[in-house]
PDB file of C-alpha atoms and ligand atoms in Angstrom:
ATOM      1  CA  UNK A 248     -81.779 -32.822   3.687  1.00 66.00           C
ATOM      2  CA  UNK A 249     -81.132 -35.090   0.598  1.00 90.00           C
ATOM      3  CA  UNK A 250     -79.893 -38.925   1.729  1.00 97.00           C
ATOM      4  CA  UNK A 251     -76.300 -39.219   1.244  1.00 98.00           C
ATOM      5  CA  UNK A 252     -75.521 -41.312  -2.348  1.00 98.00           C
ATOM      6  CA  UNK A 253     -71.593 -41.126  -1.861  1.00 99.00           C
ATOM      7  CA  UNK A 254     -69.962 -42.006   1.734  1.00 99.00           C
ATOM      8  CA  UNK A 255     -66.102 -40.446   1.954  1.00 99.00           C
ATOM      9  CA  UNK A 256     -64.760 -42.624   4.429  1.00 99.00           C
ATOM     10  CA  UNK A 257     -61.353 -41.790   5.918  1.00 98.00           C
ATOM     11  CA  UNK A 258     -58.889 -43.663   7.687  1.00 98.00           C
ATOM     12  CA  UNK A 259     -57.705 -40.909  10.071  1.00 98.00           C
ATOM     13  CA  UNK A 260     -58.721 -37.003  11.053  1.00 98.00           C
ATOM     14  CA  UNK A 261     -54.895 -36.783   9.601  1.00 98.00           C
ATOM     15  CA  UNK A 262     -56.619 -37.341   6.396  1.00 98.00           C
ATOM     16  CA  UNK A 263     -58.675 -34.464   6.941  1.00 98.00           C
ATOM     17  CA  UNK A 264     -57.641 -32.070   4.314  1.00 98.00           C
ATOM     18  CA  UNK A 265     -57.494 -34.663   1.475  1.00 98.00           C
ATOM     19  CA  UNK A 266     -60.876 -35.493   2.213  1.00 98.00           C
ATOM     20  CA  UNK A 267     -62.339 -31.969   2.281  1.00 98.00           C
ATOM     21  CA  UNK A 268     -61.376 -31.838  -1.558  1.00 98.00           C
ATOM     22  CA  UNK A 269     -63.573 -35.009  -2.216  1.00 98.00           C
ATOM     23  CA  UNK A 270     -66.192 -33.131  -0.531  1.00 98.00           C
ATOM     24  CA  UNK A 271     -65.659 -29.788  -2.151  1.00 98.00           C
ATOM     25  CA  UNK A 272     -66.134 -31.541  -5.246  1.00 98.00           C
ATOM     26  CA  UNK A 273     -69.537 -33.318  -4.633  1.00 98.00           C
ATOM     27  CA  UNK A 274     -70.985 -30.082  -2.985  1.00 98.00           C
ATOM     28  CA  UNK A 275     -69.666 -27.977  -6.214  1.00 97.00           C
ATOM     29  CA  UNK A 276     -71.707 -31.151  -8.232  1.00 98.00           C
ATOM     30  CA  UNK A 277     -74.808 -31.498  -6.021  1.00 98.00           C
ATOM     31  CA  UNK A 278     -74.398 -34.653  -4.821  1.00 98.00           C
ATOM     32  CA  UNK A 279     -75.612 -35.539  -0.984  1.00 98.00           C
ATOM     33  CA  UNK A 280     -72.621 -37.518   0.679  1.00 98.00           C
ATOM     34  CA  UNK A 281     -71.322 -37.910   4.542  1.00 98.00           C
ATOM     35  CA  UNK A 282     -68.230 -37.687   5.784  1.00 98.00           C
ATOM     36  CA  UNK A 283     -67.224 -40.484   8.035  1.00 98.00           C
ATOM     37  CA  UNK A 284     -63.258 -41.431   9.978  1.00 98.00           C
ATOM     38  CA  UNK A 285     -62.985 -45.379  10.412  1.00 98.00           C
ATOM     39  CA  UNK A 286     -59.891 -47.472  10.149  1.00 98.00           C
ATOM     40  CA  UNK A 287     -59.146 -51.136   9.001  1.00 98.00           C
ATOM     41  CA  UNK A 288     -57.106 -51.213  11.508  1.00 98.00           C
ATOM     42  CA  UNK A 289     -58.512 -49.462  14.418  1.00 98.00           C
ATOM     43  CA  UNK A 290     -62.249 -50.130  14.159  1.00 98.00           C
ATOM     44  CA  UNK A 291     -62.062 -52.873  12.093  1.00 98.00           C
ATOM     45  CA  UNK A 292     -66.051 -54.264  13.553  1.00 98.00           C
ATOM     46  CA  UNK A 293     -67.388 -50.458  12.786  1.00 98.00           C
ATOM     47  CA  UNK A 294     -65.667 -50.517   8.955  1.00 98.00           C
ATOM     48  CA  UNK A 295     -67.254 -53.857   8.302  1.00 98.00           C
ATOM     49  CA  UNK A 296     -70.960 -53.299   9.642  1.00 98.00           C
ATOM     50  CA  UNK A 297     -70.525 -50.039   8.223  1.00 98.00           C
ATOM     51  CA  UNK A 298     -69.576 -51.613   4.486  1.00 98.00           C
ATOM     52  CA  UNK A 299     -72.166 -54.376   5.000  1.00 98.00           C
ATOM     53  CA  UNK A 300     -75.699 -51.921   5.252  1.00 98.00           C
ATOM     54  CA  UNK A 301     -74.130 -49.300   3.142  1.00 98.00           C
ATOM     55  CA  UNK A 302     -76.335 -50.393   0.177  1.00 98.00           C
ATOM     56  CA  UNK A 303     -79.555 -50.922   2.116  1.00 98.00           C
ATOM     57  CA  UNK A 304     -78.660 -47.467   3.433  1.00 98.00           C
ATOM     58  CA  UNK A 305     -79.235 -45.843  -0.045  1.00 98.00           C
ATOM     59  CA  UNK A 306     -75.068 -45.721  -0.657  1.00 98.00           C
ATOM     60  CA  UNK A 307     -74.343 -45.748  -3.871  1.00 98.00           C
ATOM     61  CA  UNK A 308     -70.505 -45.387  -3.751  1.00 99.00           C
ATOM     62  CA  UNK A 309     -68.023 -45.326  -1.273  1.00 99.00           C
ATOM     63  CA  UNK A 310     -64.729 -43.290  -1.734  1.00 99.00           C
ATOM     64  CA  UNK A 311     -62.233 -45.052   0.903  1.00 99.00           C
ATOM     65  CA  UNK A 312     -59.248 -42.360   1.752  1.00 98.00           C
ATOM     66  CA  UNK A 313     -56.600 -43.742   3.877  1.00 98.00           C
ATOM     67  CA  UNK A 314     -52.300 -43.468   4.052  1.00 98.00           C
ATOM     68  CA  UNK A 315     -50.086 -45.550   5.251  1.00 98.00           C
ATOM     69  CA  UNK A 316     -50.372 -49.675   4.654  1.00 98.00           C
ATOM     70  CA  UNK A 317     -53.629 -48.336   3.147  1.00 98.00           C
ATOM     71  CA  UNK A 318     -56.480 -51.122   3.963  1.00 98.00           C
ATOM     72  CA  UNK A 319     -59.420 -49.014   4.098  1.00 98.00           C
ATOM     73  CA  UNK A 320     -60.086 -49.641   0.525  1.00 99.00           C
ATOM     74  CA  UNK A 321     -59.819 -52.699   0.614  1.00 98.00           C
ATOM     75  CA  UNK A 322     -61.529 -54.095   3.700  1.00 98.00           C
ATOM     76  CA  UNK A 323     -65.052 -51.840   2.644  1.00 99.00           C
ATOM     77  CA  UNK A 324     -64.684 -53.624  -0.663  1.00 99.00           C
ATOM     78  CA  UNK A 325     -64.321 -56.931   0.692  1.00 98.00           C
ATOM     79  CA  UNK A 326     -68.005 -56.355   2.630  1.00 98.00           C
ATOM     80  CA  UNK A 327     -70.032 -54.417  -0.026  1.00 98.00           C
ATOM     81  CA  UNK A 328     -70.512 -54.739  -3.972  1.00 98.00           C
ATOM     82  CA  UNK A 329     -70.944 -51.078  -4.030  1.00 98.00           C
ATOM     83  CA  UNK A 330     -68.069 -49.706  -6.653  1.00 98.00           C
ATOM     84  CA  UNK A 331     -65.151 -48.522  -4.016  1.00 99.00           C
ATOM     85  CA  UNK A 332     -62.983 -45.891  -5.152  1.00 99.00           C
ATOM     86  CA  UNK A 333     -59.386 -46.009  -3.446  1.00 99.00           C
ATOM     87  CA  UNK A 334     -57.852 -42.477  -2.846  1.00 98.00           C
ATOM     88  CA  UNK A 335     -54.302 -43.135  -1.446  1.00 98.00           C
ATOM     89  CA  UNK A 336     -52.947 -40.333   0.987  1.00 98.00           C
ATOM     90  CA  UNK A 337     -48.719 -39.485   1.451  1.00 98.00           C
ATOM     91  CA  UNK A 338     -48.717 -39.940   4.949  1.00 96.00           C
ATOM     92  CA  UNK A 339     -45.591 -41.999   5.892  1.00 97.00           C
ATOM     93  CA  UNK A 340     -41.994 -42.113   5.303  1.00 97.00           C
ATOM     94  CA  UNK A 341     -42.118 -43.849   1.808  1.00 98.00           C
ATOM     95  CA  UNK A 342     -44.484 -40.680   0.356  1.00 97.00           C
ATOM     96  CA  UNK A 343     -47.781 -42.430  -0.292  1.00 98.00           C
ATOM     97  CA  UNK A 344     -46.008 -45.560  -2.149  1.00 98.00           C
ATOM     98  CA  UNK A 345     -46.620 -47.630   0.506  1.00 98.00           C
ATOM     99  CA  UNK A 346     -50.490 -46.487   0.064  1.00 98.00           C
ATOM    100  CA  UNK A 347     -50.680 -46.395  -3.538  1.00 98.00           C
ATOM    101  CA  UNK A 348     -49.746 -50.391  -3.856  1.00 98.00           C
ATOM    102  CA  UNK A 349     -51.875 -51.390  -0.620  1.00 98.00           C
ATOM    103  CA  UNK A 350     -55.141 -49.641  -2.774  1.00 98.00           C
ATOM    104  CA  UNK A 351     -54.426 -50.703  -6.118  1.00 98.00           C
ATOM    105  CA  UNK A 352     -53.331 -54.504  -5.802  1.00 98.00           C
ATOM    106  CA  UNK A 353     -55.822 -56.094  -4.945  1.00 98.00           C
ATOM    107  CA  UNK A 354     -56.422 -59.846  -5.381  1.00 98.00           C
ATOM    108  CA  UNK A 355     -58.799 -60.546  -8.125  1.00 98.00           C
ATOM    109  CA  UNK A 356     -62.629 -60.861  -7.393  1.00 98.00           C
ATOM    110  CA  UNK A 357     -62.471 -57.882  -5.304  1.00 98.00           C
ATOM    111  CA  UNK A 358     -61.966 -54.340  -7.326  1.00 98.00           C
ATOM    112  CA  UNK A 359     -60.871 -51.034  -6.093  1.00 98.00           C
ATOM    113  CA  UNK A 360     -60.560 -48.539  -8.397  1.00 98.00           C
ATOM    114  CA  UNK A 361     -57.960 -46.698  -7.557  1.00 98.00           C
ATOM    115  CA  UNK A 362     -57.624 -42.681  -7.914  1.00 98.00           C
ATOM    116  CA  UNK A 363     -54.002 -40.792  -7.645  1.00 98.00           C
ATOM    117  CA  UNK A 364     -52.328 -40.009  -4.531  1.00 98.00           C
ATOM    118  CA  UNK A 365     -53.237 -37.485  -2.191  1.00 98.00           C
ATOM    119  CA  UNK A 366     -55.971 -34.393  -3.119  1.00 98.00           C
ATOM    120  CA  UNK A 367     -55.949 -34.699  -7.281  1.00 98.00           C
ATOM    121  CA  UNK A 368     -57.038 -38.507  -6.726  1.00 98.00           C
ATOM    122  CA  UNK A 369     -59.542 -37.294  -3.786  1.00 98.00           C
ATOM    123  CA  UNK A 370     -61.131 -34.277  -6.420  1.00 98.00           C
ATOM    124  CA  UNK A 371     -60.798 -37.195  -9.287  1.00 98.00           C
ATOM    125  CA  UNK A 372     -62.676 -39.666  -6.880  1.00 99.00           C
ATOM    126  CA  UNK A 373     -65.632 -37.516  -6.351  1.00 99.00           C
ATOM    127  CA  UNK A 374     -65.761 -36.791 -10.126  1.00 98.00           C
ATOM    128  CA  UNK A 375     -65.927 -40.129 -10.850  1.00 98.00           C
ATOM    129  CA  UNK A 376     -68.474 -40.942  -8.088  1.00 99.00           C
ATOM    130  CA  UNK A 377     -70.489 -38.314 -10.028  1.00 98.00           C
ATOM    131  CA  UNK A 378     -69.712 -39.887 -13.208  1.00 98.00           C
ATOM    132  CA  UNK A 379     -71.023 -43.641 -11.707  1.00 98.00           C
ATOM    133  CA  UNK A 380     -74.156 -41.504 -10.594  1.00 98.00           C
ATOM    134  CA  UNK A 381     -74.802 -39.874 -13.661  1.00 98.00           C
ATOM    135  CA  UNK A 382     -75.385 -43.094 -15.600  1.00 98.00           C
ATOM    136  CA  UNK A 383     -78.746 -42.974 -14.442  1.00 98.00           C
ATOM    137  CA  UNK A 384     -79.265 -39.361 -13.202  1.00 98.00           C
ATOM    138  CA  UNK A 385     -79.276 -36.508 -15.681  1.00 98.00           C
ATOM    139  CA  UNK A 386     -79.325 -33.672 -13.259  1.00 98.00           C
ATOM    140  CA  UNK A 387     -75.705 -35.097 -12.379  1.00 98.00           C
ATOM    141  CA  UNK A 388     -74.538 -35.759 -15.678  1.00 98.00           C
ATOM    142  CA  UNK A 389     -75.465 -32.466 -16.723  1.00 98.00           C
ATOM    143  CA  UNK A 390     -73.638 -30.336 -13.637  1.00 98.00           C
ATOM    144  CA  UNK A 391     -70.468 -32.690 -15.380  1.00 98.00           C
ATOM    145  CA  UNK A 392     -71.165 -31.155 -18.668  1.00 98.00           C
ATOM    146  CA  UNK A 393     -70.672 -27.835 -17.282  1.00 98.00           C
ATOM    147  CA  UNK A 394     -67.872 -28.632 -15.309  1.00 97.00           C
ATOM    148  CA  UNK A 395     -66.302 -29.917 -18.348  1.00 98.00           C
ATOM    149  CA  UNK A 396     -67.222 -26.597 -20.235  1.00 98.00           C
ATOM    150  CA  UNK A 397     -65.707 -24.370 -17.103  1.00 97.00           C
ATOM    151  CA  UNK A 398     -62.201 -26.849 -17.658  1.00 97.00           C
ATOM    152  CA  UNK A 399     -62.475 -25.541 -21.263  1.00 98.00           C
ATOM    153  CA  UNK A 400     -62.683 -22.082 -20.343  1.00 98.00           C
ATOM    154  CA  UNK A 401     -60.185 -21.906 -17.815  1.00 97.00           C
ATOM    155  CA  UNK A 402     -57.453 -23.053 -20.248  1.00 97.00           C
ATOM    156  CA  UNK A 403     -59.084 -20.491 -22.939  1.00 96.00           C
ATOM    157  CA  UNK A 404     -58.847 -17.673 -20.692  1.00 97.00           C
ATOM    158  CA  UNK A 405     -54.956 -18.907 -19.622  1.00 97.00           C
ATOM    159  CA  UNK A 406     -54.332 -18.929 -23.598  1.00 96.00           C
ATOM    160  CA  UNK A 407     -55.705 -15.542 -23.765  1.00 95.00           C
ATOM    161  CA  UNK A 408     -53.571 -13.945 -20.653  1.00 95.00           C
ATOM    162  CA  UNK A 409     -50.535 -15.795 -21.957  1.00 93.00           C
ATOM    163  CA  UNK A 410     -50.878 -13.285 -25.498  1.00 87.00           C
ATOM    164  CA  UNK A 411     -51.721 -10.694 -23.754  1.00 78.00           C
TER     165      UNK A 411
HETATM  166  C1  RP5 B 776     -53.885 -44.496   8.074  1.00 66.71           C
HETATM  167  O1  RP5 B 776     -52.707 -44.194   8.669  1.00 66.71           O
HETATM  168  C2  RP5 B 776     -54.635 -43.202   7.931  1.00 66.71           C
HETATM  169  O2  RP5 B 776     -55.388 -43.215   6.759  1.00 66.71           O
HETATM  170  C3  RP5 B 776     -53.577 -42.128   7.908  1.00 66.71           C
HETATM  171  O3  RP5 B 776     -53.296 -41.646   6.601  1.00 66.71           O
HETATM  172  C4  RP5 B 776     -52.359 -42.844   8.441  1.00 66.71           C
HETATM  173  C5  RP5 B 776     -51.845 -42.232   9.713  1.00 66.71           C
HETATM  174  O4  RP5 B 776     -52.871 -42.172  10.664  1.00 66.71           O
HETATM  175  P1  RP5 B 776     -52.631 -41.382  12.016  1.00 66.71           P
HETATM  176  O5  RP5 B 776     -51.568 -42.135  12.745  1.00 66.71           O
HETATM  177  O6  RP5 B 776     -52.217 -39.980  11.634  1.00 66.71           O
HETATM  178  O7  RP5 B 776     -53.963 -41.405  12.723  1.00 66.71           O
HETATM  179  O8  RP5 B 776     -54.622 -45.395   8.818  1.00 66.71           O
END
């Protein structure tokens, strides 16, 4: 078993099935990752040591996947210099707005880039994680190639049906 390169944290098992498209992703691109629940807010010791040895560990990126006043981001980026990638989730009353601005303002100095809301920013978040990778990995950037080439084809093929 290859040592996980991408961590895809998650703030809550409610998360679950937002995260499972982040990991769908890395699997269809080869990358090792694990799969981890911790909260900003309810294991806020864990999160930190967690963030802190995630480099030594052999992390290369951390996708952070949380709803809600969305934190998770955040706090990992405020204990690693690992690139964190913020996937907000739609799990409260306001629909994922309250998420979306809790991941993407952060105060200058400390960057999250943040993906879309819900599974299209967890699928993005892995594809970018593979992008990151593949700056120094050509097995990776070539698996993007392809996956590029199948988006090609898939809209070539819907072309083709819609003359049919
Ligand atoms: C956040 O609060 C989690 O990321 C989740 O999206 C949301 C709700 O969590 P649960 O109350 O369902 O555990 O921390």
């Amino acid at each position: 078993m290859s040592k996980p390169r991408v961590a895809v944290i998650m703030g809550s098992n409610s998360d679950l099935e937002i995260a499972k498209e982040a990991a769908g992703s890395l699997e269809e691109l080869g990358i090792p990752f694990e799969m981890k629940i911790m909260s900003a807010h309810r294991t806020p010791d864990a999160l930190a040591g967690y963030a802190k040895s995630a480099r030594s560990r052999g992390l290369q990126v951390i996708i952070a996947i949380a709803g809600h006043a969305a934190h998770l981001a955040g706090a990992i980026a405020a204990n690693t210099t690992l690139p964190v990638l913020g996937v907000p989730v739609a799990s409260s009353d306001l629909s994922g707005l309250d998420a979306l601005l809790a991941t993407v303002q952060m105060p200058s100095g400390v960057p999250v880039a943040t993906l879309a809301l819900g599974k299209s920013g967890a699928k993005n978040a892995a594809i970018l994680a593979a992008q990151i990778l593949a700056l120094a990995d050509k097995d990776i950037a070539g698996r993007l190639d392809a996956l590029k080439a199948k988006m090609k084809e898939g809209v070539e093929d819907a072309n083709k049906q819609l003359g049919e």
